[in-house]
mmCIF file with all atom_site columns, C-alpha atoms in Angstrom:
data_model
loop_
_atom_site.group_PDB
_atom_site.id
_atom_site.type_symbol
_atom_site.label_atom_id
_atom_site.label_alt_id
_atom_site.label_comp_id
_atom_site.label_asym_id
_atom_site.label_entity_id
_atom_site.label_seq_id
_atom_site.pdbx_PDB_ins_code
_atom_site.Cartn_x
_atom_site.Cartn_y
_atom_site.Cartn_z
_atom_site.occupancy
_atom_site.B_iso_or_equiv
_atom_site.pdbx_formal_charge
_atom_site.auth_seq_id
_atom_site.auth_comp_id
_atom_site.auth_asym_id
_atom_site.auth_atom_id
_atom_site.pdbx_PDB_model_num
ATOM 1   C CA . UNK A 1 1   ? -11.908 4.645   15.164  1.00 0.00 ? 1   UNK A CA 1
ATOM 2   C CA . UNK A 1 2   ? -9.443  4.845   12.310  1.00 0.00 ? 2   UNK A CA 1
ATOM 3   C CA . UNK A 1 3   ? -9.344  1.856   9.991   1.00 0.00 ? 3   UNK A CA 1
ATOM 4   C CA . UNK A 1 4   ? -7.527  0.998   6.795   1.00 0.00 ? 4   UNK A CA 1
ATOM 5   C CA . UNK A 1 5   ? -9.215  -1.716  4.774   1.00 0.00 ? 5   UNK A CA 1
ATOM 6   C CA . UNK A 1 6   ? -7.468  -3.432  1.870   1.00 0.00 ? 6   UNK A CA 1
ATOM 7   C CA . UNK A 1 7   ? -9.242  -5.308  -0.885  1.00 0.00 ? 7   UNK A CA 1
ATOM 8   C CA . UNK A 1 8   ? -8.563  -6.640  -4.357  1.00 0.00 ? 8   UNK A CA 1
ATOM 9   C CA . UNK A 1 9   ? -6.141  -9.446  -3.660  1.00 0.00 ? 9   UNK A CA 1
ATOM 10  C CA . UNK A 1 10  ? -6.476  -12.876 -5.176  1.00 0.00 ? 10  UNK A CA 1
ATOM 11  C CA . UNK A 1 11  ? -4.928  -15.594 -7.303  1.00 0.00 ? 11  UNK A CA 1
ATOM 12  C CA . UNK A 1 12  ? -3.590  -14.636 -10.727 1.00 0.00 ? 12  UNK A CA 1
ATOM 13  C CA . UNK A 1 13  ? -1.314  -16.225 -13.285 1.00 0.00 ? 13  UNK A CA 1
ATOM 14  C CA . UNK A 1 14  ? 2.112   -14.802 -14.001 1.00 0.00 ? 14  UNK A CA 1
ATOM 15  C CA . UNK A 1 15  ? 1.821   -11.857 -16.351 1.00 0.00 ? 15  UNK A CA 1
ATOM 16  C CA . UNK A 1 16  ? -1.608  -10.958 -15.049 1.00 0.00 ? 16  UNK A CA 1
ATOM 17  C CA . UNK A 1 17  ? -2.828  -7.878  -13.211 1.00 0.00 ? 17  UNK A CA 1
ATOM 18  C CA . UNK A 1 18  ? -4.532  -6.984  -9.973  1.00 0.00 ? 18  UNK A CA 1
ATOM 19  C CA . UNK A 1 19  ? -5.673  -3.695  -8.478  1.00 0.00 ? 19  UNK A CA 1
ATOM 20  C CA . UNK A 1 20  ? -5.516  -3.333  -4.715  1.00 0.00 ? 20  UNK A CA 1
ATOM 21  C CA . UNK A 1 21  ? -7.546  -0.747  -2.852  1.00 0.00 ? 21  UNK A CA 1
ATOM 22  C CA . UNK A 1 22  ? -6.975  0.748   0.589   1.00 0.00 ? 22  UNK A CA 1
ATOM 23  C CA . UNK A 1 23  ? -10.033 2.530   1.930   1.00 0.00 ? 23  UNK A CA 1
ATOM 24  C CA . UNK A 1 24  ? -9.656  4.645   5.054   1.00 0.00 ? 24  UNK A CA 1
ATOM 25  C CA . UNK A 1 25  ? -12.412 5.364   7.533   1.00 0.00 ? 25  UNK A CA 1
ATOM 26  C CA . UNK A 1 26  ? -12.564 7.371   10.729  1.00 0.00 ? 26  UNK A CA 1
ATOM 27  C CA . UNK A 1 27  ? -10.109 9.984   9.486   1.00 0.00 ? 27  UNK A CA 1
ATOM 28  C CA . UNK A 1 28  ? -9.249  11.700  6.245   1.00 0.00 ? 28  UNK A CA 1
ATOM 29  C CA . UNK A 1 29  ? -5.755  10.910  4.970   1.00 0.00 ? 29  UNK A CA 1
ATOM 30  C CA . UNK A 1 30  ? -5.591  13.433  2.148   1.00 0.00 ? 30  UNK A CA 1
ATOM 31  C CA . UNK A 1 31  ? -2.763  15.293  3.917   1.00 0.00 ? 31  UNK A CA 1
ATOM 32  C CA . UNK A 1 32  ? -0.796  12.158  4.761   1.00 0.00 ? 32  UNK A CA 1
ATOM 33  C CA . UNK A 1 33  ? 1.615   9.914   2.925   1.00 0.00 ? 33  UNK A CA 1
ATOM 34  C CA . UNK A 1 34  ? 0.320   6.392   2.375   1.00 0.00 ? 34  UNK A CA 1
ATOM 35  C CA . UNK A 1 35  ? 2.371   3.282   1.660   1.00 0.00 ? 35  UNK A CA 1
ATOM 36  C CA . UNK A 1 36  ? 1.924   -0.253  0.441   1.00 0.00 ? 36  UNK A CA 1
ATOM 37  C CA . UNK A 1 37  ? 4.047   -2.924  2.106   1.00 0.00 ? 37  UNK A CA 1
ATOM 38  C CA . UNK A 1 38  ? 4.189   -6.642  1.443   1.00 0.00 ? 38  UNK A CA 1
ATOM 39  C CA . UNK A 1 39  ? 5.343   -9.657  3.398   1.00 0.00 ? 39  UNK A CA 1
ATOM 40  C CA . UNK A 1 40  ? 6.117   -13.014 1.850   1.00 0.00 ? 40  UNK A CA 1
ATOM 41  C CA . UNK A 1 41  ? 6.329   -16.189 3.968   1.00 0.00 ? 41  UNK A CA 1
ATOM 42  C CA . UNK A 1 42  ? 9.596   -16.303 5.888   1.00 0.00 ? 42  UNK A CA 1
ATOM 43  C CA . UNK A 1 43  ? 10.603  -12.800 4.803   1.00 0.00 ? 43  UNK A CA 1
ATOM 44  C CA . UNK A 1 44  ? 10.582  -9.366  6.389   1.00 0.00 ? 44  UNK A CA 1
ATOM 45  C CA . UNK A 1 45  ? 7.898   -6.856  5.542   1.00 0.00 ? 45  UNK A CA 1
ATOM 46  C CA . UNK A 1 46  ? 9.025   -4.782  2.563   1.00 0.00 ? 46  UNK A CA 1
ATOM 47  C CA . UNK A 1 47  ? 8.041   -1.268  1.501   1.00 0.00 ? 47  UNK A CA 1
ATOM 48  C CA . UNK A 1 48  ? 6.699   -1.548  -2.048  1.00 0.00 ? 48  UNK A CA 1
ATOM 49  C CA . UNK A 1 49  ? 5.318   1.867   -2.970  1.00 0.00 ? 49  UNK A CA 1
ATOM 50  C CA . UNK A 1 50  ? 4.616   5.251   -1.399  1.00 0.00 ? 50  UNK A CA 1
ATOM 51  C CA . UNK A 1 51  ? 2.538   8.259   -2.340  1.00 0.00 ? 51  UNK A CA 1
ATOM 52  C CA . UNK A 1 52  ? 2.826   11.646  -0.669  1.00 0.00 ? 52  UNK A CA 1
ATOM 53  C CA . UNK A 1 53  ? 0.058   14.115  0.079   1.00 0.00 ? 53  UNK A CA 1
ATOM 54  C CA . UNK A 1 54  ? 1.053   16.020  -3.065  1.00 0.00 ? 54  UNK A CA 1
ATOM 55  C CA . UNK A 1 55  ? 1.015   12.892  -5.234  1.00 0.00 ? 55  UNK A CA 1
ATOM 56  C CA . UNK A 1 56  ? 4.746   12.198  -5.476  1.00 0.00 ? 56  UNK A CA 1
ATOM 57  C CA . UNK A 1 57  ? 5.407   8.478   -5.768  1.00 0.00 ? 57  UNK A CA 1
ATOM 58  C CA . UNK A 1 58  ? 8.269   6.107   -5.071  1.00 0.00 ? 58  UNK A CA 1
ATOM 59  C CA . UNK A 1 59  ? 8.757   2.390   -5.629  1.00 0.00 ? 59  UNK A CA 1
ATOM 60  C CA . UNK A 1 60  ? 11.072  -0.413  -4.663  1.00 0.00 ? 60  UNK A CA 1
ATOM 61  C CA . UNK A 1 61  ? 13.280  -1.296  -7.630  1.00 0.00 ? 61  UNK A CA 1
ATOM 62  C CA . UNK A 1 62  ? 11.724  -4.724  -8.115  1.00 0.00 ? 62  UNK A CA 1
ATOM 63  C CA . UNK A 1 63  ? 8.303   -3.269  -9.027  1.00 0.00 ? 63  UNK A CA 1
ATOM 64  C CA . UNK A 1 64  ? 9.286   -0.152  -10.945 1.00 0.00 ? 64  UNK A CA 1
ATOM 65  C CA . UNK A 1 65  ? 7.593   -0.056  -14.334 1.00 0.00 ? 65  UNK A CA 1
ATOM 66  C CA . UNK A 1 66  ? 5.046   -2.688  -13.273 1.00 0.00 ? 66  UNK A CA 1
ATOM 67  C CA . UNK A 1 67  ? 3.220   -1.222  -10.247 1.00 0.00 ? 67  UNK A CA 1
ATOM 68  C CA . UNK A 1 68  ? 1.493   2.144   -9.971  1.00 0.00 ? 68  UNK A CA 1
ATOM 69  C CA . UNK A 1 69  ? 0.321   3.737   -6.741  1.00 0.00 ? 69  UNK A CA 1
ATOM 70  C CA . UNK A 1 70  ? -2.391  6.381   -6.884  1.00 0.00 ? 70  UNK A CA 1
ATOM 71  C CA . UNK A 1 71  ? -4.877  8.070   -4.596  1.00 0.00 ? 71  UNK A CA 1
ATOM 72  C CA . UNK A 1 72  ? -8.392  9.457   -4.761  1.00 0.00 ? 72  UNK A CA 1
ATOM 73  C CA . UNK A 1 73  ? -8.736  11.893  -1.892  1.00 0.00 ? 73  UNK A CA 1
ATOM 74  C CA . UNK A 1 74  ? -12.445 12.365  -2.505  1.00 0.00 ? 74  UNK A CA 1
ATOM 75  C CA . UNK A 1 75  ? -12.901 8.648   -1.759  1.00 0.00 ? 75  UNK A CA 1
ATOM 76  C CA . UNK A 1 76  ? -10.186 8.572   0.926   1.00 0.00 ? 76  UNK A CA 1
ATOM 77  C CA . UNK A 1 77  ? -8.719  5.617   -0.949  1.00 0.00 ? 77  UNK A CA 1
ATOM 78  C CA . UNK A 1 78  ? -5.282  4.635   -2.213  1.00 0.00 ? 78  UNK A CA 1
ATOM 79  C CA . UNK A 1 79  ? -4.761  2.122   -4.996  1.00 0.00 ? 79  UNK A CA 1
ATOM 80  C CA . UNK A 1 80  ? -1.971  -0.161  -6.148  1.00 0.00 ? 80  UNK A CA 1
ATOM 81  C CA . UNK A 1 81  ? -2.232  -1.232  -9.772  1.00 0.00 ? 81  UNK A CA 1
ATOM 82  C CA . UNK A 1 82  ? -0.048  -4.281  -10.290 1.00 0.00 ? 82  UNK A CA 1
ATOM 83  C CA . UNK A 1 83  ? 0.741   -5.382  -13.837 1.00 0.00 ? 83  UNK A CA 1
ATOM 84  C CA . UNK A 1 84  ? 3.033   -8.053  -15.275 1.00 0.00 ? 84  UNK A CA 1
ATOM 85  C CA . UNK A 1 85  ? 2.848   -9.937  -11.993 1.00 0.00 ? 85  UNK A CA 1
ATOM 86  C CA . UNK A 1 86  ? 5.538   -12.453 -11.159 1.00 0.00 ? 86  UNK A CA 1
ATOM 87  C CA . UNK A 1 87  ? 5.514   -15.407 -8.746  1.00 0.00 ? 87  UNK A CA 1
ATOM 88  C CA . UNK A 1 88  ? 7.948   -13.467 -6.544  1.00 0.00 ? 88  UNK A CA 1
ATOM 89  C CA . UNK A 1 89  ? 5.243   -10.824 -6.025  1.00 0.00 ? 89  UNK A CA 1
ATOM 90  C CA . UNK A 1 90  ? 3.301   -13.387 -3.977  1.00 0.00 ? 90  UNK A CA 1
ATOM 91  C CA . UNK A 1 91  ? 2.792   -11.933 -0.496  1.00 0.00 ? 91  UNK A CA 1
ATOM 92  C CA . UNK A 1 92  ? 0.313   -10.385 1.870   1.00 0.00 ? 92  UNK A CA 1
ATOM 93  C CA . UNK A 1 93  ? -0.012  -6.720  0.929   1.00 0.00 ? 93  UNK A CA 1
ATOM 94  C CA . UNK A 1 94  ? -0.611  -4.129  3.645   1.00 0.00 ? 94  UNK A CA 1
ATOM 95  C CA . UNK A 1 95  ? -1.678  -0.517  3.521   1.00 0.00 ? 95  UNK A CA 1
ATOM 96  C CA . UNK A 1 96  ? 0.042   1.851   5.968   1.00 0.00 ? 96  UNK A CA 1
ATOM 97  C CA . UNK A 1 97  ? -0.244  5.467   7.018   1.00 0.00 ? 97  UNK A CA 1
ATOM 98  C CA . UNK A 1 98  ? 0.922   7.478   9.981   1.00 0.00 ? 98  UNK A CA 1
ATOM 99  C CA . UNK A 1 99  ? -0.072  10.679  11.700  1.00 0.00 ? 99  UNK A CA 1
ATOM 100 C CA . UNK A 1 100 ? 2.177   13.030  13.653  1.00 0.00 ? 100 UNK A CA 1
ATOM 101 C CA . UNK A 1 101 ? 0.383   13.680  16.947  1.00 0.00 ? 101 UNK A CA 1
ATOM 102 C CA . UNK A 1 102 ? 2.501   16.314  18.693  1.00 0.00 ? 102 UNK A CA 1
ATOM 103 C CA . UNK A 1 103 ? 5.197   18.911  18.142  1.00 0.00 ? 103 UNK A CA 1
ATOM 104 C CA . UNK A 1 104 ? 7.872   16.473  19.309  1.00 0.00 ? 104 UNK A CA 1
ATOM 105 C CA . UNK A 1 105 ? 7.124   14.307  16.302  1.00 0.00 ? 105 UNK A CA 1
ATOM 106 C CA . UNK A 1 106 ? 5.450   11.391  18.060  1.00 0.00 ? 106 UNK A CA 1
ATOM 107 C CA . UNK A 1 107 ? 3.405   9.400   15.605  1.00 0.00 ? 107 UNK A CA 1
ATOM 108 C CA . UNK A 1 108 ? 0.618   6.898   15.407  1.00 0.00 ? 108 UNK A CA 1
ATOM 109 C CA . UNK A 1 109 ? 0.898   4.210   12.729  1.00 0.00 ? 109 UNK A CA 1
ATOM 110 C CA . UNK A 1 110 ? -2.117  2.676   11.059  1.00 0.00 ? 110 UNK A CA 1
ATOM 111 C CA . UNK A 1 111 ? -2.091  -0.677  9.270   1.00 0.00 ? 111 UNK A CA 1
ATOM 112 C CA . UNK A 1 112 ? -4.709  -2.555  7.365   1.00 0.00 ? 112 UNK A CA 1
ATOM 113 C CA . UNK A 1 113 ? -5.370  -6.245  7.929   1.00 0.00 ? 113 UNK A CA 1
ATOM 114 C CA . UNK A 1 114 ? -3.681  -7.225  4.678   1.00 0.00 ? 114 UNK A CA 1
ATOM 115 C CA . UNK A 1 115 ? -4.819  -8.829  1.457   1.00 0.00 ? 115 UNK A CA 1
ATOM 116 C CA . UNK A 1 116 ? -3.267  -11.958 -0.035  1.00 0.00 ? 116 UNK A CA 1
ATOM 117 C CA . UNK A 1 117 ? -1.816  -11.818 -3.525  1.00 0.00 ? 117 UNK A CA 1
ATOM 118 C CA . UNK A 1 118 ? -0.783  -15.138 -5.051  1.00 0.00 ? 118 UNK A CA 1
ATOM 119 C CA . UNK A 1 119 ? 0.861   -15.314 -8.459  1.00 0.00 ? 119 UNK A CA 1
ATOM 120 C CA . UNK A 1 120 ? 1.104   -18.753 -10.038 1.00 0.00 ? 120 UNK A CA 1
ATOM 121 C CA . UNK A 1 121 ? 3.784   -19.662 -12.556 1.00 0.00 ? 121 UNK A CA 1
#
């Protein structure tokens, strides 16, 4: 069974840092893109950062220069280093990956259970 397991969330003061981890089990994701999403109360889930299988990265404008996504394929783990945190970064952060399962492009999406990040002012 494929699982994505996030960890590293917590309570931090504004300006502080946290490092989130997303560990995959049941399947290797070294050839897949992996994303971090977040969802704040009353808001839609938002794509925060992505990393491709060849280590290209992309970020939503609001976190550029503050967040860094990386991956360690040997550990089957993706990280999100979050620096200079702001109260508006408060949300549940989710790890996501998908796998194409046939030639027609059908896919299976995998989500972690989420980890809470709370930034106090």
